[in-house]
Coordinates of C-alpha atoms and ligand atoms in Angstrom, one line a residue:
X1 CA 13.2 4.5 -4.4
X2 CA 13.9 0.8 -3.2
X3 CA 15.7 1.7 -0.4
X4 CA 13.7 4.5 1.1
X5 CA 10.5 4.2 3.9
X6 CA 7.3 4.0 2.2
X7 CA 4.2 6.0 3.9
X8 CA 0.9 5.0 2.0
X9 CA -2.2 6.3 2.4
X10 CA -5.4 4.5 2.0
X11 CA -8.5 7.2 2.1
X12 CA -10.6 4.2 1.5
X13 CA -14.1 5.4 0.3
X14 CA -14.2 8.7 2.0
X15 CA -13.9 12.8 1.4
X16 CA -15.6 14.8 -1.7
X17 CA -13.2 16.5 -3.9
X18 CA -13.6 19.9 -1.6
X19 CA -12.6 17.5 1.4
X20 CA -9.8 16.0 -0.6
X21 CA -8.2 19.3 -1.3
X22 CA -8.6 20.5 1.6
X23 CA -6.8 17.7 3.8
X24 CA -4.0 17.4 0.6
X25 CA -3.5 21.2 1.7
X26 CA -3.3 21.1 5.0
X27 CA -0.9 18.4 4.3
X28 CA 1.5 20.1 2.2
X29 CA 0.7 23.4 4.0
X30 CA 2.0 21.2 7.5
X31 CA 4.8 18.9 5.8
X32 CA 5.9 22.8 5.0
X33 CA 6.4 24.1 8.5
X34 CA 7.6 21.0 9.6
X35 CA 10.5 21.5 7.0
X36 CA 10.0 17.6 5.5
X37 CA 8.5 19.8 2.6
X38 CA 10.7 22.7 1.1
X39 CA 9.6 24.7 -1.3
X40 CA 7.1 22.7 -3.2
X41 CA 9.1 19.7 -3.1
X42 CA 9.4 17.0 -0.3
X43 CA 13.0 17.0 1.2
X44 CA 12.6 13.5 3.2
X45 CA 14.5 10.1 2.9
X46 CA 11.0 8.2 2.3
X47 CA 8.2 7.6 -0.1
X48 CA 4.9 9.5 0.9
X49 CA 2.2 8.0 -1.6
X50 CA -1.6 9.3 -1.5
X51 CA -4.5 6.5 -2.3
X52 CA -7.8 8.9 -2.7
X53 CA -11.2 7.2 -4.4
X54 CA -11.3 7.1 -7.7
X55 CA -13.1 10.2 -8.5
X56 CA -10.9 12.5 -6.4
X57 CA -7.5 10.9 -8.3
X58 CA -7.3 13.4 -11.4
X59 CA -7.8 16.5 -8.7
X60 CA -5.6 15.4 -5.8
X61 CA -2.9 14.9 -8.8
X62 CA -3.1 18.4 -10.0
X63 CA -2.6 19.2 -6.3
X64 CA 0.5 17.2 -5.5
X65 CA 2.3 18.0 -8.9
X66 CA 5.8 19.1 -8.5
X67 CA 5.6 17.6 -4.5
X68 CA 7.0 15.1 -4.8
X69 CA 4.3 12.7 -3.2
X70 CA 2.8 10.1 -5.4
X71 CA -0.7 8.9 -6.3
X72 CA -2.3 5.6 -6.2
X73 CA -5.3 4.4 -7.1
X74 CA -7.2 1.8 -4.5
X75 CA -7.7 -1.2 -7.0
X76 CA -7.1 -1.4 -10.9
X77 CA -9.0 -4.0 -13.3
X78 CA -6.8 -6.7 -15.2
X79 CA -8.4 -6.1 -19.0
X80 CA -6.5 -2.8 -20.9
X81 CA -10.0 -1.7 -22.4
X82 CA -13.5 -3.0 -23.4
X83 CA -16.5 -3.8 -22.2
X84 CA -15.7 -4.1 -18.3
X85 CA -18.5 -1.8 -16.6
X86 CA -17.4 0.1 -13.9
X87 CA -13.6 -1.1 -14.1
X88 CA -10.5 1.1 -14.7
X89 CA -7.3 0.4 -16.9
X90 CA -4.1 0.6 -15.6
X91 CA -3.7 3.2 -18.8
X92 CA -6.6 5.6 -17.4
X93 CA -5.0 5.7 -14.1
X94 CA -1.2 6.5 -15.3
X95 CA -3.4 9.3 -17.2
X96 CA -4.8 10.7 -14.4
X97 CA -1.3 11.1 -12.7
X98 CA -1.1 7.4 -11.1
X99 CA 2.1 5.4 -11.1
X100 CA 0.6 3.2 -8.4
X101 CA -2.2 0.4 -7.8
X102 CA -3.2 -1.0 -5.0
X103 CA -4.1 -4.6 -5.3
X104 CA -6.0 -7.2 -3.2
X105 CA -6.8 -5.0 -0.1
X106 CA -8.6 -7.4 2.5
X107 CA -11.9 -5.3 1.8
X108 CA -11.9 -5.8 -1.3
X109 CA -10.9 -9.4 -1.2
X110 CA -14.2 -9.3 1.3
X111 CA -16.6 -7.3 -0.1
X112 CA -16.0 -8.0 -3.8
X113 CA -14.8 -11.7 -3.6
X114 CA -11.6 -10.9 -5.2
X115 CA -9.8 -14.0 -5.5
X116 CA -6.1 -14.7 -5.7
X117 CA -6.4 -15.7 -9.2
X118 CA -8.3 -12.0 -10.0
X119 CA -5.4 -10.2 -8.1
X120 CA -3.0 -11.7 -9.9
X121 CA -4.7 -10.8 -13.0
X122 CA -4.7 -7.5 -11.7
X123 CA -1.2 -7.5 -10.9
X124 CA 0.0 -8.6 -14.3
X125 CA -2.1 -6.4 -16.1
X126 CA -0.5 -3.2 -13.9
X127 CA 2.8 -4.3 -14.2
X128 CA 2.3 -5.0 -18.3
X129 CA 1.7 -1.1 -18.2
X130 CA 4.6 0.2 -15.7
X131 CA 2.4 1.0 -12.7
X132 CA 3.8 0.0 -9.4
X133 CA 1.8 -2.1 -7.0
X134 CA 1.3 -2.8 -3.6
X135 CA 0.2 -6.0 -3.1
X136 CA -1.8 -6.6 0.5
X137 CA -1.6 -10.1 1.7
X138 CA -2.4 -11.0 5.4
X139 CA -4.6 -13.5 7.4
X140 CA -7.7 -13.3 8.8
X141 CA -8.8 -13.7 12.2
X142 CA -9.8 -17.4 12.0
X143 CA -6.5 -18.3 9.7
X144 CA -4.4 -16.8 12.8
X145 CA -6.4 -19.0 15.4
X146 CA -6.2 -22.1 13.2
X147 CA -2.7 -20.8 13.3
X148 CA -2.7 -20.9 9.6
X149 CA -0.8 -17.4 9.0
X150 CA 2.3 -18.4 7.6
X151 CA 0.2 -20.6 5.2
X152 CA -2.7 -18.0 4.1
X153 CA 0.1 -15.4 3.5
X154 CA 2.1 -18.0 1.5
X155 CA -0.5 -18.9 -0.6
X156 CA -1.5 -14.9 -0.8
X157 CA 1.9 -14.2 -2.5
X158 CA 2.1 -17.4 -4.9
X159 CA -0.8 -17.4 -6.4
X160 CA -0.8 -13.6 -6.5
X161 CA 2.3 -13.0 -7.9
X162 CA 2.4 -16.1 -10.2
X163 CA 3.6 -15.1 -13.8
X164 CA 5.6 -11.9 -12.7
X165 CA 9.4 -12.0 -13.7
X166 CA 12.3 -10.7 -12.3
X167 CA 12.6 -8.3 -14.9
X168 CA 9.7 -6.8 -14.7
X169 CA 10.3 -6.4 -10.9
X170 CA 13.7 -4.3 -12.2
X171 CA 11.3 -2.2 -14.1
X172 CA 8.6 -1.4 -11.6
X173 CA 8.2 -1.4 -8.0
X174 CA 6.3 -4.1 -6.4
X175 CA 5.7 -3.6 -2.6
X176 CA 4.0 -6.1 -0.1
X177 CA 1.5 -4.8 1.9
X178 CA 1.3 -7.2 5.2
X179 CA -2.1 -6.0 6.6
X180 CA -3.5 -8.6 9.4
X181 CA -7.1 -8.6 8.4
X182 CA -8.4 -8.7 11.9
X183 CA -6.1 -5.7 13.1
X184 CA -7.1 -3.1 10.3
X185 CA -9.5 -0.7 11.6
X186 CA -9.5 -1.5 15.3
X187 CA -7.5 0.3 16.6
X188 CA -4.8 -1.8 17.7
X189 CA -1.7 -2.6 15.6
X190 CA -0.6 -6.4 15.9
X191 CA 2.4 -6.6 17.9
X192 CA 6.1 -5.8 17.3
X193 CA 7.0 -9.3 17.6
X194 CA 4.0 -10.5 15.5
X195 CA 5.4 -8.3 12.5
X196 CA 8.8 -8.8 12.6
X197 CA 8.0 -12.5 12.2
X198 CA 5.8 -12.3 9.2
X199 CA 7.8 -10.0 7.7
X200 CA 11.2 -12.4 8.1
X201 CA 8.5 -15.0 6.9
X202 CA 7.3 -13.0 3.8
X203 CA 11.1 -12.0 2.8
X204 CA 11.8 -15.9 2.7
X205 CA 8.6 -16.2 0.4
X206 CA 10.3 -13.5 -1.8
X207 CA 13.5 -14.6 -1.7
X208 CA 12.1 -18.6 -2.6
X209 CA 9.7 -17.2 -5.0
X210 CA 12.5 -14.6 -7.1
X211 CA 15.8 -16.5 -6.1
X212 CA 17.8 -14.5 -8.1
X213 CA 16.5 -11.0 -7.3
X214 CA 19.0 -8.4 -6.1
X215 CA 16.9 -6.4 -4.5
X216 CA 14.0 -7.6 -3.3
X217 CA 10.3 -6.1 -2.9
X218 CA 9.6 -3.7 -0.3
X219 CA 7.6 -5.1 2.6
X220 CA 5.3 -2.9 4.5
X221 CA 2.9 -3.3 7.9
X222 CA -0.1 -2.0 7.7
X223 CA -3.2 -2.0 10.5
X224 CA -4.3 0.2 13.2
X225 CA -1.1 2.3 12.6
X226 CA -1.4 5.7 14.3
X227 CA 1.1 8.4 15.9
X228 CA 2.0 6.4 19.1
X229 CA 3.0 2.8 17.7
X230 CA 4.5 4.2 14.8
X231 CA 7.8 4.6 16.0
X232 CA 8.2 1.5 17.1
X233 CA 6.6 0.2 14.1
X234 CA 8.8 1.9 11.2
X235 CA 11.9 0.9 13.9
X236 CA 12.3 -2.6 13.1
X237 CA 14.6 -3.5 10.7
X238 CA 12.5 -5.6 8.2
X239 CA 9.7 -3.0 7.9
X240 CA 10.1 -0.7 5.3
X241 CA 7.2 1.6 5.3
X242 CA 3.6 1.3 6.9
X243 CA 0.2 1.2 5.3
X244 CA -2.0 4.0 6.7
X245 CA -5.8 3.9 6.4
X246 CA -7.8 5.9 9.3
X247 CA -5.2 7.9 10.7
X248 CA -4.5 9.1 7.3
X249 CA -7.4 11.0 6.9
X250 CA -6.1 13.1 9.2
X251 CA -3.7 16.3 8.7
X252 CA -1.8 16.5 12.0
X253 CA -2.0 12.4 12.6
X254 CA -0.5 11.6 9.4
X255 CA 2.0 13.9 9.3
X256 CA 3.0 13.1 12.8
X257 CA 3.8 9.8 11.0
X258 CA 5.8 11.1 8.4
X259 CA 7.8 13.4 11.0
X260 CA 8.3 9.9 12.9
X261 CA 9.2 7.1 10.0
X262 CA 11.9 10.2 8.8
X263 CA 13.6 11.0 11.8
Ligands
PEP1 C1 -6.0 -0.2 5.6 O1 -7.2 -0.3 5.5 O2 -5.2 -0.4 4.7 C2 -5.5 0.2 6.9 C3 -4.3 0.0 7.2 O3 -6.5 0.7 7.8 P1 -6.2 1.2 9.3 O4 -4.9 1.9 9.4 O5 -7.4 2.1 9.6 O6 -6.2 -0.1 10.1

């Protein structure tokens, strides 16, 4: 799947298991008529992965069988069982019909305190198990005015990726997720030239970090994405897939985006 787009969806804390099955099938009921979805099976040259709250995961997995669109859970804890209250194995997720985490999203690195050294427990512990991750790294508001990006992200992916080998990137998929912290949510996307940058930036980080890696990890934008700056978006060349959190909680806007990245 390396070298397709990736389309993720981040329902963030949101929908009941009624609303969740009703937007999965308007989804599959619109990715239908829009011929990107044939049959029960998606006929596109990209990824589409669905990230619902835990809860809804075993339900919107019946749903998607046989669709070809993938499930991810939002966060995943870095202990395989035990006493850990309130936390969830990378095993109980691949059970529910998971084969991705998403690790160190900027809300939870806010809200929760995650650190780096957490999320790279996290990461570790997914990978030990065969579940692919995306890994969202990206500066804050205050890091970008002290014009400390390139440093924040750097420091993002070393310390959170410390300890994984090559190999085990062969065997699962590890995706960046470059999410400016002060852009999700608002609306606005940062700009073309912003992204291309940190993307050619991040790309050197992998390349420094896995010198030997043939193909490296997908990198993927997301913030304030949304049916009219995706195209331009998913067109530059180092941007292989988008990270989608308000506008895809939305049938006809996130599908719009999938029409777009594929065409
Ligand atoms: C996100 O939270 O991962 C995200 C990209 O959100 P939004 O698209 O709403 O900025």
């Amino acid at each position: 799947m390396k070298n397709k787009k990736l389309i993720f969806a981040n329902w963030k804390m949101n929908f009941s298991s009624e609303q969740a099955r009703v937007l999965v099938e308007s989804i599959i009921d619109k990715l239908n008529k829009l011929e990107l979805l044939k049959g029960t099976a998606l006929k596109i040259d990209a990824e589409v992965v669905l990230a619902p709250a835990f809860p809804s995961l075993s339900f919107v997995s019946s749903l998607i069988r046989h669709t070809g669109i993938s499930l991810s859970s939002q966060d995943v804890f870095w202990e395989a069982k035990g006493p850990y209250t309130g936390e969830v194995s990378p095993s109980m997720l691949i059970d529910v019909g998971c084969t991705w985490a998403m690790i160190g999203h900027s809300e939870r690195r806010q809200y929760l305190l995650e650190t780096n050294e957490m999320i790279n427990k996290k990461v570790l512990n997914a990978l030990s198990q065969d579940l692919n991750i995306i890994l969202c790294v990206g500066e804050s508001f205050e890091q970008r005015r002290r014009k400390n990006t390139f440093e924040a992200i750097s420091d993002q992916l070393r310390r959170g990726l410390r300890g994984v080998t090559e190999s085990q990137l062969n065997e699962s998929e590890v995706v960046i997720g470059y999410e400016p912290v002060w852009v999700i949510g608002s609306g606005e996307a940062a700009s073309v030239e912003d992204i291309a940058s940190v993307h050619n930036f991040v790309s050197d980080e992998l390349k420094s970090i896995f010198p030997t890696l043939k193909s490296l990890p997908r990198i993927v934008y997301g913030g304030s994405v949304n049916s009219e700056n995706i195209e331009q978006i998913a067109s530059l060349s180092n941007v292989d897939g988008v990270l989608v959190g308000n506008a895809s909680m939305d049938c006809d806007k996130f599908c719009d985006i999938v029409l777009k990245v594929v065409k």
